[in-house]
Amino acid sequence: MTTYQVGYFVGSLSSTSINRTLSKALIRLAPEGLEFTEIPIRDLPLYSPDYDDAYPPEAIALKEAIGRSDAVLFVTPEYNRSIPGALKNAIDWASRPWGQNSFDHIPAAVIGASIGMIGTAVAQQSLRAVLSFVNARQMTAPEAYIHFTPEVFADDGEVLVESTAQFLTNFMEEFRTHVERVLTVIPRP
C-alpha cells in the first residue's frame, strides 16, 4: 500500500481552536496510508506582490511544505460567513508568484467545525471557490459540516459519539481514495 504525505491547514490561529481538535480527530480516524504534517500559517506576513521577487523565509517554508505533500486537507472555521483571513493569506502566498502555484493539481479536501448548527457550510463554499481558482483537485463528497460540542469531541481528538466517529472515518477513507485516484492520473512532480 502506498503511503501519502498529507499537509494539513488549520484555519484558526486560536490556541483553543475547535478545528485543531477536529484535525486531531481526523488524524486518529484516518486509514492506513496517510501521514500528516501540519502546515503552519501563523507567522506569514500579509501577502503583497511586492514580495514576488524575494519571498520571505516563512513563505518559502510554506511553499516547500506544500511541495513535500502529496495532498492537502483544510480544516477551517467560519469567520463572518467566509474563511479566516490567515488562511486566505496562506493560500495567496502559496499560489504566487504567477506561474508558481503550489496548489496546481494537488488533491484537496475541505472540512470544518463550528459551535453553530451550519458547521462552516458557508466558509467551505468560499474556500472551495478559492481552491477552484488555484486549480486544486477537490474532493466534492462527502461534504462535512461538523457541529462541535464537548460531548462529541475530547480535547485530544477522541470522538466520543460513535455515529460522528463513523462519519469522520468514512470522510477520511473517501479522502484517501480521492488522493489515490487524483495522483494516479496527475502524479505530483
Tab-separated table of C-alpha atoms in Angstrom, residues 7 52 55 87 129 133:
chain	number	residue	atom	x	y	z
A	7	GLY	CA	-0.146	18.530	4.607
A	52	ASP	CA	7.140	38.162	-5.594
A	55	TYR	CA	9.814	35.689	-0.787
A	87	LEU	CA	-5.978	31.009	5.773
A	129	ALA	CA	-14.251	28.788	-4.815
A	133	PHE	CA	-9.255	29.132	-8.933
